[in-house]
Amino acid sequence: MITVTNPHRFLLIQTAFIGDVILATALLEELHRRMPEAEIDMLVRRGNEGLLANHPLLNEVLVWDKKGAGGAFGKYSSLRKLLSLIRDRQYDVILNLQRFGTTGLLTALSNARVTVGFKKNPFSRWFTYAVDHRIEPGIHEVDRNAALLEPLELPNWRARRTRPRLYPSPADYAAVQPYQTGPYCCIAPTSVWFTKQYPLFKWADVIGKLPDDQTVYLLGAPSDAAICDELIRLVPGRAVVNLAGKLSLLASAALLEGAQMNYVNDSAPLHLCSAVNAPTTAVFCSTVPEFGFGPLADTSRIAQTPYLLECRPCNLHGRAKCPLGHFLCATTVEL
């Protein structure tokens, strides 16, 4: 048991993608709530550290350059240095939120006093505690992550779910203030996976139904700018502004927070909304909310096909194209 009278150093490991890091902050919040004197670090992949800039609950953010210079050799050279760093930190507890071998190896070799991870991790037999990773209706990803705390028997347990949370800085809020002179909504029209992306012509229909006095801001990465431009061409005469690649992740969160509504796919912007309690309409195409990645904001709704499609869900993460060619899971969704 980890006791309140004996403060500990914790490391949370989540080196996957943006949305995964955002959802991991719920565990960070819950750990701090139950053990406020604990010193907490977090390990993320390079490129995601900006999400945690100036985070008030974190002592340090460790960064792993997964790609590394020099291909596979560079990647594993970086891994060796990271392992040495983690050992030097002498963590009391490591919580591994991932099910992949590389971070499992880091955890197993960390020399931490207590290690906790999921049973599905190939190195879980060398963890102090291994817990079930449950994908079933009613279990959100933040619930799965929170289960990692159960073996520690921390005080102040409660049944209520803890939401993820990000902390945009005053500079982030100032960066988006020029866009907040009137009523607006945000649309994040893209996804890394084609089958998780609501079609552009459907987004154009959504924009056409919005009030004329409402400005629409399109959000995304720099690589999404061309697609956002294409969407703008589908809605001539509407006040639509392409901000893809122009805002940091935390500035984007600040903009989402002030919107009348935010329209997103099953992708990272959905979780940005949850982390600042921003109103959310989440479109699920080939994936389903039952996977545990639905919106958590107070004002939120899910849009998905009303039809029972035998092919849906076709994959946990999405695909590069519809395997059957019809993409009915997306084209039959109405907002």
Coordinates of C-alpha atoms in Angstrom, one line a residue, residues 123-322:
F123 CA 6.2 -7.6 -20.3
S124 CA 3.5 -7.6 -17.7
R125 CA 4.8 -10.7 -16.0
W126 CA 7.6 -8.6 -14.8
F127 CA 5.4 -5.8 -13.4
T128 CA 4.6 -5.7 -9.7
Y129 CA 0.9 -5.5 -10.6
A130 CA -0.9 -6.2 -13.9
V131 CA -4.5 -5.2 -14.3
D132 CA -7.2 -6.0 -16.9
H133 CA -7.6 -3.8 -19.9
R134 CA -11.4 -3.8 -20.4
I135 CA -13.1 -2.8 -23.7
E136 CA -16.8 -3.1 -23.0
P137 CA -19.8 -0.8 -23.0
G138 CA -19.8 1.8 -20.2
I139 CA -16.0 1.6 -19.7
H140 CA -14.2 4.8 -21.0
E141 CA -10.5 5.0 -21.6
V142 CA -10.1 7.1 -18.5
D143 CA -11.7 4.4 -16.5
R144 CA -9.3 1.8 -17.9
N145 CA -6.4 4.0 -17.0
A146 CA -7.8 4.7 -13.5
A147 CA -7.8 1.0 -12.8
L148 CA -4.0 1.2 -12.7
L149 CA -4.4 2.9 -9.3
E150 CA -6.4 0.1 -7.7
P151 CA -3.5 -2.1 -6.6
L152 CA -2.0 0.8 -4.8
E153 CA -4.9 1.1 -2.4
L154 CA -4.6 4.9 -2.3
P155 CA -6.9 6.9 0.1
N156 CA -9.8 9.1 -1.0
W157 CA -11.4 6.8 -3.5
R158 CA -14.6 8.0 -5.1
A159 CA -17.0 6.5 -7.7
R160 CA -17.2 9.7 -9.8
R161 CA -15.2 9.7 -13.0
T162 CA -12.3 12.2 -13.2
R163 CA -12.1 14.0 -16.5
P164 CA -8.9 14.8 -18.4
R165 CA -7.7 18.3 -18.1
L166 CA -5.3 20.6 -19.9
Y167 CA -4.1 24.1 -18.8
P168 CA -3.9 26.7 -21.6
S169 CA -1.7 29.6 -20.5
P170 CA -2.7 33.3 -20.5
A171 CA -0.6 33.5 -23.8
D172 CA -2.7 30.7 -25.3
Y173 CA -5.9 32.5 -24.5
A174 CA -4.5 35.8 -25.8
A175 CA -3.5 34.1 -29.0
V176 CA -7.1 33.2 -29.8
Q177 CA -8.8 36.4 -28.5
P178 CA -8.9 38.0 -31.9
Y179 CA -11.1 35.2 -33.2
Q180 CA -13.6 35.6 -30.4
T181 CA -15.2 38.9 -31.3
G182 CA -18.5 37.3 -32.1
P183 CA -20.4 33.9 -31.9
Y184 CA -18.4 31.1 -33.4
C185 CA -18.1 27.3 -33.7
C186 CA -15.2 25.1 -34.5
I187 CA -14.9 22.1 -36.8
A188 CA -12.0 19.7 -36.9
P189 CA -12.8 17.9 -40.2
T190 CA -9.9 15.5 -40.5
S191 CA -8.5 12.4 -38.9
V192 CA -5.4 10.4 -39.4
W193 CA -7.6 7.5 -40.5
F194 CA -9.9 7.9 -43.5
T195 CA -12.7 5.8 -42.1
K196 CA -12.9 7.9 -39.0
Q197 CA -13.3 11.1 -41.0
Y198 CA -16.7 12.5 -41.8
P199 CA -16.8 13.3 -45.5
L200 CA -16.2 16.9 -46.6
F201 CA -19.6 17.1 -48.4
K202 CA -21.2 16.2 -45.1
W203 CA -19.3 18.8 -43.3
A204 CA -20.4 21.3 -45.9
D205 CA -24.0 20.4 -45.1
V206 CA -23.3 21.0 -41.4
I207 CA -21.9 24.5 -42.2
G208 CA -24.9 25.3 -44.3
K209 CA -27.3 24.6 -41.4
L210 CA -25.4 26.9 -39.0
P211 CA -26.7 30.5 -38.3
D212 CA -25.4 33.1 -40.8
D213 CA -23.9 35.2 -38.0
Q214 CA -21.8 32.4 -36.7
T215 CA -18.1 32.3 -37.8
V216 CA -16.8 28.8 -38.4
Y217 CA -13.1 28.0 -37.6
L218 CA -11.5 25.0 -39.1
L219 CA -8.8 23.4 -36.9
G220 CA -6.2 20.8 -37.6
A221 CA -2.5 20.2 -38.1
P222 CA -0.4 21.9 -40.9
S223 CA -1.0 18.8 -43.1
D224 CA -4.7 19.4 -42.8
A225 CA -4.7 22.9 -44.3
A226 CA -5.3 21.8 -47.9
I227 CA -8.3 19.7 -46.9
C228 CA -9.7 22.6 -44.9
D229 CA -9.2 24.9 -48.0
E230 CA -11.2 22.3 -50.0
L231 CA -14.0 22.4 -47.5
I232 CA -14.1 26.2 -47.7
R233 CA -14.6 26.0 -51.5
L234 CA -17.7 23.9 -50.9
V235 CA -19.4 26.6 -48.9
P236 CA -18.9 29.9 -50.8
G237 CA -20.3 32.9 -49.1
R238 CA -20.0 31.5 -45.6
A239 CA -17.7 33.0 -42.9
V240 CA -15.3 30.1 -42.6
V241 CA -11.7 30.6 -41.5
N242 CA -8.9 28.0 -42.0
L243 CA -6.8 27.9 -38.8
A244 CA -5.2 24.5 -39.5
G245 CA -1.6 24.6 -38.5
K246 CA -1.8 28.1 -37.2
L247 CA -2.5 27.4 -33.5
S248 CA -0.7 25.4 -30.9
L249 CA -2.6 22.5 -29.3
L250 CA -3.2 24.5 -26.1
A251 CA -4.3 27.6 -28.1
S252 CA -6.6 25.3 -30.0
A253 CA -8.0 24.1 -26.7
A254 CA -8.5 27.7 -25.6
L255 CA -10.5 28.4 -28.8
L256 CA -12.6 25.3 -28.5
E257 CA -13.4 26.3 -24.9
G258 CA -15.2 29.5 -26.0
A259 CA -17.1 28.0 -28.9
Q260 CA -20.9 27.7 -29.0
M261 CA -20.3 24.2 -30.4
N262 CA -17.4 22.1 -31.6
Y263 CA -17.8 19.5 -34.3
V264 CA -15.2 16.7 -34.3
N265 CA -14.5 13.2 -35.5
D266 CA -13.4 10.4 -33.2
S267 CA -9.9 11.9 -33.0
A268 CA -7.7 14.1 -30.9
P269 CA -9.8 17.3 -31.1
L270 CA -12.6 15.4 -29.4
H271 CA -10.4 14.8 -26.4
L272 CA -9.2 18.4 -26.5
C273 CA -12.8 19.4 -26.0
S274 CA -13.2 17.0 -23.0
A275 CA -10.0 18.4 -21.4
V276 CA -11.4 22.0 -21.3
N277 CA -15.1 21.0 -20.9
A278 CA -16.0 22.5 -24.3
P279 CA -19.3 21.7 -25.9
T280 CA -18.9 18.8 -28.3
T281 CA -20.7 17.1 -31.1
A282 CA -18.6 13.9 -31.9
V283 CA -19.1 12.1 -35.2
F284 CA -18.4 8.3 -35.1
C285 CA -18.0 6.7 -38.5
S286 CA -16.3 3.3 -38.6
T287 CA -15.6 3.3 -34.9
V288 CA -18.1 3.2 -32.1
P289 CA -18.4 5.0 -28.7
E290 CA -18.4 1.6 -27.0
F291 CA -14.7 1.4 -27.6
G292 CA -14.4 4.0 -24.8
F293 CA -13.3 7.2 -26.5
G294 CA -16.5 9.2 -26.4
P295 CA -16.9 12.9 -25.3
L296 CA -16.7 13.7 -21.6
A297 CA -17.7 17.4 -21.6
D298 CA -20.9 18.4 -19.7
T299 CA -22.5 19.5 -23.0
S300 CA -21.8 16.8 -25.6
R301 CA -23.6 14.5 -28.0
I302 CA -22.7 11.7 -30.3
A303 CA -23.7 11.5 -33.9
Q304 CA -23.6 8.1 -35.7
T305 CA -25.4 6.1 -38.3
P306 CA -29.0 5.1 -37.3
Y307 CA -28.6 1.9 -39.3
L308 CA -27.3 -1.5 -37.9
L309 CA -24.4 -2.2 -40.2
E310 CA -22.9 -5.6 -40.0
C311 CA -19.5 -4.2 -41.0
R312 CA -19.4 -1.6 -38.2
P313 CA -17.1 -1.3 -36.4
C314 CA -14.6 -2.6 -38.9
N315 CA -11.5 -1.8 -36.9
L316 CA -10.5 -0.5 -33.5
H317 CA -8.5 2.4 -34.9
G318 CA -9.9 3.1 -38.4
R319 CA -8.7 2.2 -41.9
A320 CA -7.2 4.0 -44.9
K321 CA -10.3 3.2 -46.9
C322 CA -13.7 1.5 -46.5

